[in-house]
Coordinates of C-alpha atoms in Angstrom, one line a residue:
X1 CA -5.3 40.3 80.1
X2 CA -4.3 36.7 79.3
X3 CA -7.1 35.0 77.4
X4 CA -6.1 34.0 73.9
X5 CA -6.2 35.0 70.2
X6 CA -6.6 38.6 69.4
X7 CA -7.2 38.5 65.6
X8 CA -8.6 36.1 62.9
X9 CA -9.3 36.0 59.2
X10 CA -12.6 37.8 59.8
X11 CA -11.3 40.6 61.9
X12 CA -12.0 44.1 60.8
X13 CA -10.7 47.4 61.9
X14 CA -11.5 51.1 62.0
X15 CA -8.6 53.2 60.9
X16 CA -8.4 56.7 62.6
X17 CA -6.8 59.6 60.7
X18 CA -6.6 58.5 57.0
X19 CA -3.2 57.5 55.7
X20 CA -3.3 55.9 52.3
X21 CA -0.2 53.8 52.4
X22 CA -0.6 51.8 55.6
X23 CA -4.3 51.2 54.6
X24 CA -3.4 49.9 51.2
X25 CA -0.7 47.7 52.8
X26 CA -3.3 46.1 55.1
X27 CA -5.6 45.5 52.1
X28 CA -2.7 44.0 50.0
X29 CA -1.9 41.7 52.9
X30 CA -5.6 40.7 53.1
X31 CA -5.4 39.8 49.4
X32 CA -2.2 37.9 49.9
X33 CA -3.8 35.7 52.7
X34 CA -6.8 35.0 50.6
X35 CA -9.3 36.9 52.8
X36 CA -12.7 37.2 51.4
X37 CA -13.4 40.7 53.0
X38 CA -11.1 43.7 53.5
X39 CA -9.8 44.1 57.0
X40 CA -10.4 47.8 57.0
X41 CA -14.2 48.4 57.5
X42 CA -14.1 52.1 57.8
X43 CA -11.9 55.2 58.3
X44 CA -12.5 57.9 60.8
X45 CA -11.5 61.4 59.6
X46 CA -12.6 64.1 61.9
X47 CA -14.8 66.6 60.2
X48 CA -14.9 64.6 57.0
X49 CA -17.3 62.0 55.5
X50 CA -17.6 60.1 52.2
X51 CA -15.5 57.4 50.7
X52 CA -11.8 56.7 50.0
X53 CA -10.9 54.6 47.0
X54 CA -8.3 51.8 47.5
X55 CA -7.5 48.5 46.0
X56 CA -8.5 45.0 47.2
X57 CA -6.4 43.0 45.0
X58 CA -7.2 44.0 41.5
X59 CA -10.6 45.3 42.5
X60 CA -11.0 48.9 43.3
X61 CA -13.3 49.4 46.5
X62 CA -14.9 52.4 48.3
X63 CA -14.1 52.4 52.0
X64 CA -16.7 54.6 54.0
X65 CA -15.2 57.7 55.9
X66 CA -16.9 58.8 59.0
X67 CA -16.5 62.1 60.9
X68 CA -16.6 60.6 64.4
X69 CA -15.6 57.6 66.2
X70 CA -19.1 57.0 67.5
X71 CA -20.5 57.2 64.0
X72 CA -18.0 54.6 62.5
X73 CA -18.6 52.1 65.4
X74 CA -22.4 52.4 64.9
X75 CA -22.0 51.8 61.1
X76 CA -19.6 48.9 61.5
X77 CA -20.5 46.9 64.7
X78 CA -18.3 44.0 63.8
X79 CA -15.1 46.0 63.6
X80 CA -13.6 45.5 66.9
X81 CA -9.9 46.7 66.4
X82 CA -9.2 50.6 66.3
X83 CA -5.9 51.5 64.6
X84 CA -5.0 55.0 65.7
X85 CA -2.7 57.0 63.6
X86 CA -3.4 60.3 65.4
X87 CA -0.5 62.5 66.5
X88 CA 0.8 62.2 70.0
X89 CA -1.2 65.4 70.9
X90 CA -4.5 63.8 70.3
X91 CA -3.9 60.1 70.4
X92 CA -4.9 59.6 74.0
X93 CA -8.2 61.4 73.8
X94 CA -9.2 59.5 70.5
X95 CA -8.0 56.2 72.0
X96 CA -10.1 56.7 75.2
X97 CA -13.2 57.5 73.0
X98 CA -12.6 54.3 71.1
X99 CA -12.1 52.2 74.4
X100 CA -15.4 53.4 75.5
X101 CA -17.2 52.1 72.5
X102 CA -18.7 48.6 73.3
X103 CA -17.8 47.2 69.8
X104 CA -14.0 48.0 70.2
X105 CA -11.9 45.3 71.9
X106 CA -8.3 46.2 70.8
X107 CA -6.8 49.6 70.3
X108 CA -3.4 50.2 68.7
X109 CA -1.7 53.5 69.2
X110 CA 1.0 54.3 66.6
X111 CA 2.2 57.6 67.9
X112 CA 5.2 57.9 70.1
X113 CA 5.6 60.5 72.8
X114 CA 2.0 60.2 74.2
X115 CA 2.1 62.0 77.6
X116 CA 2.7 59.3 80.3
X117 CA -0.1 60.4 82.6
X118 CA -2.5 59.8 79.6
X119 CA -1.0 56.5 78.8
X120 CA -1.5 55.3 82.4
X121 CA -5.0 56.4 82.4
X122 CA -5.6 54.4 79.2
X123 CA -4.0 51.3 80.7
X124 CA -6.2 51.5 83.7
X125 CA -9.3 51.8 81.7
X126 CA -8.4 49.1 79.4
X127 CA -7.6 46.6 82.2
X128 CA -10.7 47.4 84.1
X129 CA -12.9 46.9 81.1
X130 CA -11.1 43.8 79.8
X131 CA -9.7 45.6 76.7
X132 CA -6.3 45.5 74.9
X133 CA -4.0 48.4 74.2
X134 CA -1.0 47.9 71.9
X135 CA 1.3 50.9 72.0
X136 CA 2.0 53.8 72.1
X137 CA 5.0 54.0 69.9
X138 CA 4.2 50.8 68.1
X139 CA 4.1 49.6 64.6
X140 CA 1.3 47.2 65.6
X141 CA 0.9 43.5 65.3
X142 CA 0.2 40.7 62.9
X143 CA -1.4 37.4 62.8
X144 CA 0.1 35.5 59.9
X145 CA -2.4 34.7 57.2
X146 CA -5.2 36.6 58.9
X147 CA -4.7 40.1 59.9
X148 CA -2.1 42.8 60.4
X149 CA -2.1 46.5 61.7
X150 CA -1.0 49.4 59.5
X151 CA 2.7 49.0 58.5
X152 CA 3.5 45.9 60.5
X153 CA 6.1 43.7 58.7
X154 CA 6.9 46.4 56.2
X155 CA 6.8 45.9 52.4
X156 CA 5.0 42.9 50.6
X157 CA 8.4 41.6 49.6
X158 CA 9.3 41.2 53.3
X159 CA 6.0 39.8 54.2
X160 CA 6.4 37.1 51.4
X161 CA 10.0 36.4 52.4
X162 CA 8.9 36.0 56.0
X163 CA 6.1 33.8 54.9
X164 CA 3.6 35.8 56.9
X165 CA 0.8 35.1 54.4
X166 CA 0.2 31.7 56.1
X167 CA 0.4 30.7 59.9
X168 CA 3.3 29.1 61.3
X169 CA 3.8 27.9 65.0
X170 CA 5.7 30.7 66.9
X171 CA 4.4 33.5 68.9
X172 CA 6.7 36.6 68.9
X173 CA 6.6 39.6 71.0
X174 CA 9.0 42.6 71.1
X175 CA 9.2 46.2 72.1
X176 CA 10.7 47.4 69.0
X177 CA 8.7 47.4 65.6
X178 CA 11.9 47.6 63.5
X179 CA 13.5 44.6 65.3
X180 CA 10.1 42.8 64.9
X181 CA 10.7 43.0 61.1
X182 CA 14.2 41.6 61.5
X183 CA 13.0 38.8 63.7
X184 CA 10.0 37.8 61.5
X185 CA 12.7 37.2 58.8
X186 CA 15.0 35.3 61.2
X187 CA 12.1 33.0 62.6
X188 CA 11.0 32.2 59.1
X189 CA 14.5 31.1 58.2
X190 CA 14.8 28.5 61.0
X191 CA 11.3 27.6 61.8
X192 CA 7.9 27.2 60.0
X193 CA 7.2 30.9 60.8
X194 CA 5.2 33.3 62.9
X195 CA 1.7 32.5 64.1
X196 CA 1.2 35.8 65.8
X197 CA 3.6 38.8 66.3
X198 CA 3.2 41.9 68.5
X199 CA 5.4 45.0 69.0
X200 CA 4.3 46.4 72.2
X201 CA 5.9 49.8 71.7
X202 CA 8.9 51.6 73.0
X203 CA 7.5 54.1 75.4
X204 CA 8.1 53.9 79.1
X205 CA 4.6 52.7 79.8
X206 CA 3.3 50.4 77.1
X207 CA -0.4 49.6 77.0
X208 CA 0.2 45.9 77.3
X209 CA 3.5 44.1 78.5
X210 CA 5.7 41.3 77.1
X211 CA 4.3 39.0 79.6
X212 CA 0.8 39.9 78.9
X213 CA 1.1 38.6 75.2
X214 CA 3.5 35.6 76.2
X215 CA 0.7 34.4 78.6
X216 CA -1.7 34.9 75.7
X217 CA 0.4 32.9 73.4
X218 CA 0.6 30.1 76.0
X219 CA -3.3 29.8 75.6
X220 CA -3.4 29.7 71.8
X221 CA -3.1 25.9 70.7
X222 CA -1.5 26.7 67.3
X223 CA 1.4 28.5 69.1
X224 CA 4.1 25.8 69.9
X225 CA 6.9 28.1 71.0
X226 CA 7.5 31.6 72.0
X227 CA 10.2 34.1 71.1
X228 CA 10.7 37.3 73.1
X229 CA 13.0 40.3 72.4
X230 CA 13.3 42.8 75.2
X231 CA 15.6 45.7 75.8
X232 CA 17.3 47.3 78.5
X233 CA 15.4 49.8 80.7
X234 CA 12.3 49.3 82.7
X235 CA 11.4 46.1 84.5
X236 CA 8.7 44.6 82.1
X237 CA 10.9 41.4 81.5
X238 CA 10.7 40.6 85.3
X239 CA 7.0 40.0 85.1
X240 CA 7.7 37.3 82.6
X241 CA 10.5 36.0 84.9
X242 CA 7.8 35.6 87.6
X243 CA 5.4 33.9 85.2
X244 CA 8.0 31.3 84.3
X245 CA 8.9 30.7 87.8
X246 CA 5.3 30.2 88.8
X247 CA 4.7 27.7 86.1
X248 CA 2.2 29.8 84.2
X249 CA 3.9 29.2 80.9
X250 CA 4.4 25.6 79.7
X251 CA 5.7 26.2 76.3
X252 CA 9.4 26.8 75.3
X253 CA 10.4 30.5 75.5
X254 CA 13.5 31.7 73.7
X255 CA 14.4 35.2 74.9
X256 CA 17.0 37.8 74.4
X257 CA 17.1 41.3 75.9
X258 CA 19.2 43.7 73.7
X259 CA 21.4 46.5 75.1
X260 CA 24.3 44.5 76.5
X261 CA 26.7 46.9 74.9
X262 CA 25.6 49.7 77.2
X263 CA 28.2 48.7 79.8
X264 CA 30.8 49.8 77.3
X265 CA 29.9 53.3 77.7
X266 CA 31.1 55.3 80.8
X267 CA 27.8 57.2 81.2
X268 CA 24.2 56.2 81.0
X269 CA 23.0 55.7 77.4
X270 CA 19.7 56.6 76.0
X271 CA 18.8 54.2 73.0
X272 CA 16.1 54.8 70.5
X273 CA 13.1 54.2 72.6
X274 CA 12.0 56.4 75.6
X275 CA 11.9 53.3 77.7
X276 CA 15.4 52.1 76.5
X277 CA 17.5 53.5 79.3
X278 CA 18.9 51.5 82.1
X279 CA 18.0 53.0 85.4
X280 CA 20.2 50.8 87.5
X281 CA 21.8 47.3 87.5
X282 CA 18.3 45.6 87.7
X283 CA 17.2 47.3 84.4
X284 CA 20.5 46.3 82.5
X285 CA 20.2 43.8 79.6
X286 CA 22.7 41.4 81.4
X287 CA 20.7 41.3 84.6
X288 CA 17.5 40.6 82.7
X289 CA 19.0 37.9 80.5
X290 CA 20.4 36.2 83.5
X291 CA 17.0 36.3 85.4
X292 CA 15.2 34.9 82.3
X293 CA 17.7 32.1 82.0
X294 CA 17.4 31.2 85.6
X295 CA 13.6 31.2 85.3
X296 CA 13.8 28.7 82.5
X297 CA 13.7 30.6 79.2
X298 CA 16.3 29.8 76.6
X299 CA 18.7 32.7 76.6
X300 CA 21.6 32.8 74.1
X301 CA 25.0 34.0 74.9
X302 CA 24.6 36.9 72.3
X303 CA 22.1 38.4 69.9
X304 CA 24.1 36.6 67.0
X305 CA 23.4 33.2 68.7
X306 CA 19.7 34.2 69.0
X307 CA 18.9 32.5 65.6
X308 CA 20.6 29.3 66.6
X309 CA 18.7 29.1 69.9
X310 CA 15.3 29.6 68.1
X311 CA 16.3 27.0 65.5
X312 CA 17.4 24.3 68.1
X313 CA 14.3 24.8 70.1
X314 CA 12.1 24.4 67.0
X315 CA 14.0 21.4 65.8
X316 CA 13.5 19.8 69.2
X317 CA 9.8 20.3 69.2
X318 CA 9.6 18.9 65.6
X319 CA 11.6 15.8 66.6
X320 CA 9.3 15.3 69.6
X321 CA 6.3 15.4 67.1
X322 CA 4.9 18.5 68.8
X323 CA 4.9 20.5 65.5
X324 CA 3.4 19.3 62.3
X325 CA 4.8 20.4 59.0
X326 CA 3.1 23.5 57.7
X327 CA 1.6 23.0 54.3
X328 CA 3.3 25.6 52.0
X329 CA 0.9 27.6 49.9
X330 CA 1.9 29.9 47.0
X331 CA 0.6 33.5 47.6
X332 CA -1.3 35.3 44.8
X333 CA 0.5 37.9 42.8
X334 CA -0.4 41.4 44.1
X335 CA -1.1 43.6 41.2
X336 CA 1.6 46.4 40.9
X337 CA 0.5 50.0 41.1
X338 CA 0.6 51.7 37.8
X339 CA 2.8 54.5 39.2
X340 CA 5.3 52.0 40.6
X341 CA 5.3 50.0 37.3
X342 CA 5.9 53.1 35.2
X343 CA 8.9 54.1 37.5
X344 CA 10.4 50.7 37.1
X345 CA 9.9 50.8 33.3
X346 CA 7.7 47.8 33.3
X347 CA 4.8 49.5 31.6
X348 CA 4.0 52.6 29.6
X349 CA 0.7 54.4 29.9
X350 CA -0.8 57.3 27.9
X351 CA -1.4 60.6 29.7
X352 CA -4.8 62.0 30.0
X353 CA -4.1 65.7 29.7
X354 CA -1.6 67.7 27.6
X355 CA -0.4 71.1 29.0
X356 CA 1.9 73.4 27.2
X357 CA 1.5 76.6 29.1
X358 CA 2.5 75.8 32.8
X359 CA 4.3 73.2 34.9
X360 CA 4.1 72.9 38.6
X361 CA 6.4 69.9 39.0
X362 CA 9.4 71.7 40.1
X363 CA 10.3 73.8 43.0
X364 CA 8.0 76.5 41.8
X365 CA 5.4 76.9 39.1
X366 CA 6.6 77.9 35.5
X367 CA 4.5 80.0 33.1
X368 CA 5.5 79.0 29.5
X369 CA 9.0 77.8 31.0
X370 CA 9.5 81.0 33.0
X371 CA 9.8 80.5 36.8
X372 CA 7.3 82.4 39.0
X373 CA 10.2 84.0 40.9
X374 CA 11.6 85.4 37.7
X375 CA 8.3 87.0 36.8
X376 CA 8.2 88.8 40.1
X377 CA 11.8 89.6 40.2
X378 CA 11.6 91.3 36.7
X379 CA 8.6 93.4 37.9
X380 CA 6.4 91.8 35.0
X381 CA 2.6 92.5 35.1
X382 CA -0.7 91.1 34.3
X383 CA -0.2 91.6 30.7
X384 CA 3.2 89.6 30.7
X385 CA 1.4 86.7 32.5
X386 CA -1.3 86.7 29.8
X387 CA 1.2 86.8 27.1
X388 CA 3.0 83.7 28.6
X389 CA -0.2 81.7 29.4
X390 CA -2.2 82.6 26.3
X391 CA 0.3 83.2 23.6
X392 CA 3.1 81.0 25.1
X393 CA 5.8 83.7 24.6
X394 CA 7.2 86.9 26.2
X395 CA 5.6 89.7 24.0
X396 CA 7.3 93.1 23.8
X397 CA 6.4 95.6 26.6
X398 CA 4.2 97.8 24.4
X399 CA 2.2 94.6 23.6
X400 CA 1.7 93.7 27.2
X401 CA 0.9 97.3 28.0
X402 CA -1.8 97.2 25.4
X403 CA -3.2 94.0 26.9
X404 CA -3.4 95.6 30.4
X405 CA -5.1 98.7 28.9
X406 CA -7.7 96.6 27.3
X407 CA -8.4 95.0 30.6
X408 CA -8.7 98.3 32.4
X409 CA -11.0 99.9 29.7
X410 CA -13.2 96.8 29.5
X411 CA -13.5 96.0 33.3
X412 CA -16.9 97.6 33.6
X413 CA -19.5 99.6 31.8
X414 CA -22.0 100.5 34.4
X415 CA -24.9 98.6 36.1
X416 CA -27.2 98.8 33.3
X417 CA -25.6 96.5 30.8
X418 CA -27.0 93.0 30.5
X419 CA -23.9 91.2 32.2
X420 CA -23.8 93.7 35.2
X421 CA -27.7 93.6 35.5
X422 CA -27.7 89.7 35.8
X423 CA -24.9 89.8 38.4
X424 CA -26.7 92.4 40.4
X425 CA -30.0 90.4 40.4
X426 CA -28.1 87.3 41.4
X427 CA -26.3 89.0 44.1
X428 CA -29.5 90.4 45.6
X429 CA -31.0 86.9 45.6
X430 CA -28.3 86.0 48.2
X431 CA -26.2 83.8 45.9
X432 CA -22.5 83.3 46.3
X433 CA -19.7 85.1 44.4
X434 CA -19.2 82.5 41.7
X435 CA -22.8 82.2 41.0
X436 CA -23.2 86.0 40.6
X437 CA -20.1 86.1 38.4
X438 CA -21.2 83.2 36.1
X439 CA -24.7 84.7 35.7
X440 CA -23.1 87.8 34.4
X441 CA -20.6 86.0 32.1
X442 CA -23.3 83.9 30.5
X443 CA -24.7 87.0 28.8
X444 CA -21.6 87.6 26.9
X445 CA -22.1 86.6 23.3
X446 CA -22.9 87.9 19.8
X447 CA -25.0 90.8 21.3
X448 CA -23.1 91.6 24.3
X449 CA -19.2 92.0 24.4
X450 CA -18.7 88.9 22.2
X451 CA -18.1 90.8 19.0
X452 CA -14.4 91.3 19.4
X453 CA -13.4 88.0 17.7
X454 CA -15.9 88.6 15.0
X455 CA -14.8 92.2 14.4
X456 CA -11.1 90.9 14.0
X457 CA -12.2 88.2 11.7
X458 CA -14.3 90.3 9.4
X459 CA -11.9 93.2 9.3
X460 CA -9.0 90.9 8.6
X461 CA -10.7 89.1 5.8
X462 CA -11.8 92.2 4.1
X463 CA -8.4 93.9 4.4
X464 CA -6.5 90.9 3.3
X465 CA -8.9 90.6 0.2
X466 CA -8.3 94.4 -0.5
X467 CA -11.9 95.2 -0.3
X468 CA -12.7 98.8 -0.2
X469 CA -14.9 99.9 2.9
X470 CA -17.8 100.4 0.5
X471 CA -17.4 96.8 -0.9
X472 CA -16.9 95.4 2.6
X473 CA -19.9 97.0 4.1
X474 CA -22.3 96.5 1.3
X475 CA -21.2 92.7 0.9
X476 CA -22.2 92.3 4.6
X477 CA -25.5 94.1 4.1
X478 CA -26.4 91.6 1.3
X479 CA -25.6 88.7 3.6
X480 CA -27.8 90.4 6.2
X481 CA -24.9 90.6 8.7
X482 CA -24.3 93.7 10.8
X483 CA -20.6 94.8 10.7
X484 CA -19.2 93.7 14.1
X485 CA -17.3 96.3 15.9
X486 CA -19.4 99.1 14.3
X487 CA -22.3 100.8 16.1
X488 CA -23.2 102.0 19.5
X489 CA -26.5 102.6 21.4
X490 CA -25.2 105.8 23.0
X491 CA -22.1 107.1 21.2
X492 CA -22.3 109.2 17.9
X493 CA -19.9 110.5 15.3
X494 CA -19.8 113.8 17.3
X495 CA -19.5 111.9 20.6
X496 CA -17.0 109.3 20.3
X497 CA -16.2 106.6 22.8
X498 CA -13.2 107.9 24.9
X499 CA -12.0 104.2 25.3
X500 CA -11.6 103.9 21.5
X501 CA -9.8 107.1 21.4
X502 CA -7.4 106.0 24.2
X503 CA -6.6 102.8 22.3
X504 CA -6.0 104.4 19.1
X505 CA -3.7 106.9 20.6
X506 CA -1.7 104.3 22.4
X507 CA -1.4 102.2 19.1
X508 CA -0.4 105.0 17.0
X509 CA 2.3 106.0 19.5
X510 CA 3.8 102.6 20.1
X511 CA 2.7 100.1 17.5
X512 CA 5.1 99.6 14.5
X513 CA 2.1 99.2 12.2
X514 CA -1.7 100.0 12.6
X515 CA -2.9 98.9 9.2
X516 CA -5.9 97.0 10.4
X517 CA -7.0 99.8 12.8
X518 CA -6.7 102.4 9.9
X519 CA -8.8 100.2 7.8
X520 CA -11.5 99.9 10.6
X521 CA -11.4 103.7 10.8
X522 CA -12.0 103.9 7.0
X523 CA -14.9 101.5 7.5
X524 CA -16.2 103.8 10.2
X525 CA -16.0 106.7 8.0
X526 CA -18.3 105.1 5.4
X527 CA -20.8 103.8 8.0
X528 CA -21.0 107.2 9.5
X529 CA -22.2 108.6 6.1
X530 CA -25.2 106.3 6.6
X531 CA -25.9 106.9 10.3
X532 CA -24.5 109.0 13.0
X533 CA -24.5 106.0 15.5
X534 CA -22.5 103.6 13.4
X535 CA -19.3 104.4 15.0
X536 CA -16.2 102.2 15.7
X537 CA -17.0 100.8 19.1
X538 CA -14.5 99.3 21.6
X539 CA -15.0 95.7 20.3
X540 CA -14.0 96.9 16.9
X541 CA -11.1 98.8 18.2
X542 CA -9.8 96.0 20.3
X543 CA -10.4 93.5 17.4
X544 CA -8.4 95.5 14.9
X545 CA -5.7 96.6 17.1
X546 CA -5.0 93.1 18.2
X547 CA -4.7 92.2 14.6
X548 CA -2.0 94.9 14.4
X549 CA -0.4 93.6 17.6
X550 CA 0.0 90.1 16.2
X551 CA 1.1 91.1 12.8
X552 CA 3.3 94.0 13.7
X553 CA 5.2 92.2 16.7
X554 CA 6.8 89.8 14.2
X555 CA 6.3 87.0 16.6
X556 CA 3.4 85.2 14.9
X557 CA 3.0 83.5 11.7
X558 CA -0.1 84.0 9.5
X559 CA -1.6 80.6 10.4
X560 CA -0.9 81.3 14.2
X561 CA -2.7 84.8 13.8
X562 CA -5.6 82.9 12.1
X563 CA -5.9 80.3 14.8
X564 CA -5.9 83.0 17.6
X565 CA -8.8 84.7 16.1
X566 CA -10.6 81.5 15.3
X567 CA -10.1 80.1 18.8
X568 CA -11.6 83.0 20.5
X569 CA -8.6 84.6 22.3
X570 CA -9.9 88.2 21.9
X571 CA -13.3 87.4 23.4
X572 CA -11.3 85.9 26.2
X573 CA -9.8 89.2 26.7
X574 CA -13.2 90.7 27.3
X575 CA -14.3 87.8 29.6
X576 CA -11.2 88.4 31.8
X577 CA -11.7 92.2 32.0
X578 CA -15.4 92.2 32.6
X579 CA -15.0 89.7 35.4
X580 CA -13.3 92.3 37.3
X581 CA -16.4 94.5 37.1
X582 CA -19.0 91.8 37.7
X583 CA -17.1 90.8 40.9
X584 CA -17.2 94.4 41.9
X585 CA -20.9 94.7 41.3
X586 CA -21.4 91.6 43.5
X587 CA -19.5 92.9 46.4
X588 CA -21.2 96.2 46.0
X589 CA -24.7 94.8 46.3
X590 CA -23.8 92.6 49.1
X591 CA -22.1 95.6 51.1
X592 CA -25.2 97.7 50.4
X593 CA -27.2 94.7 51.7
X594 CA -29.6 95.2 48.9
X595 CA -32.9 93.1 49.1
X596 CA -34.2 90.6 46.5
X597 CA -34.8 92.4 43.3
X598 CA -38.3 92.3 41.6
X599 CA -38.8 94.1 38.3
X600 CA -41.6 96.7 38.5
X601 CA -44.9 96.2 36.9
X602 CA -44.9 99.5 35.2
X603 CA -41.8 98.4 33.2
X604 CA -43.5 95.5 31.6
X605 CA -46.0 95.6 28.8
X606 CA -48.7 93.0 29.4
X607 CA -50.4 92.2 26.2
X608 CA -52.2 89.3 24.6

């Protein structure tokens, strides 16, 4: 491996398996360091394409999303780092694919628990092809002031406190990502800070070793001293011992192997990482520390003394003139996310939507304050749900039953009405369910199914003004307006609409008052004297009876009733009901595999 620097201020990466927070942290670090271009060139999300919006400082940017690694590499040939956030199940396969791409030089595998046989295969491939694997089970790495992988170094506050926004003189390598954050802070307190830091990962077989990175640091002129944090288990540290003995490293190395407390336990102890388990005296922390010290590394007597050893080594280099003072720079202020600022009480922001009928923020959705579980447990029906979501209150059972009856009676009126016809034609054209449904719904209006609101509006106005049926009908006639809710193409005075009769029977049995319906019946009596087809139709029955429901329940004020009629609640009931039938016609045509509809010539009058 050896060679030198892995990253620079122009390094760009491909991020596998989209995770918003680590990507945003990378971009925030870029801005903190004064980079001109974002370090994330593209995102690979298997099966997805498009863009993800993120922030680069105060500017919102769109990062391309690719469905395959190959496509991402082709689109971003300068991106040579592959950051793999796949799970342990698929991390090996996706990493192998990335390593095979000629543009990829470094692969970081975040997942822990990658099968050891897969990891060995990746290591062999990487070494043969002169590529670098960091991980598995790693948080990644960082070059101060230039580039960082994912969540390396933690929060922005920690990054600023550790002065990672500008390069220092220390090369650092560790197995542990969590301890890396701790050591970045320690090193910043007693030296001029990190130049590059790597966490190789805690699995038994890391893709690159402690000595791999120490030898790299030895070749980087800006790195003046090296700090190593190992741990008990495995024999990785002994390769570093050999490199020191052979004189391959000519920079001061301060090292400590953690896990000396393991000897206090009577049985073998497994620490946090898979590889942190002593397999004998050679793998103990004490043996490794002794070997490192004998090879020439600066090894403290305890972890507590680690900081002092780092400081003394740095101070000696500074005194010898081998380290020039680092020019301190003030990092720019990272704009705070709105959600964070709101939570901390720093800002207040207006909402964009107001909702009073439902709330999904708790453990379960609530309809008008009633939990979903309560609706089910009480055995409530569709009418009750409509009363909560439309009227924002629990109406009496007779009211919700009436609503359900209206839905059932208006669900369909055969294939010949305009809405059903449109839906059928659309279904036979091979369109999807939503298109078929919408084509039928678009026919609902003043001439088809849209007269419920108008019927309620006109009947209410006439009744409230004490107009007689004669005065009402004749005044409408003078205005050139047909009475909504009166008249039918098929039904007659001697062949009433059964739906109307059922609604009237239910209302007379259960409603406390049917004054508006009785008024509509009186109007019907008058209109039948003019023509036998001017009967009260289902629109008129529903419109007048809904007025009785609203007024008789005692749960609505007069202004509320006026508003309900004006907004179009009652037509909403027809739309809801008829959607059931239109969906049924769609399924019927598709089930029957009906061909494209063409209207017959003989049914068209061709004329000049």
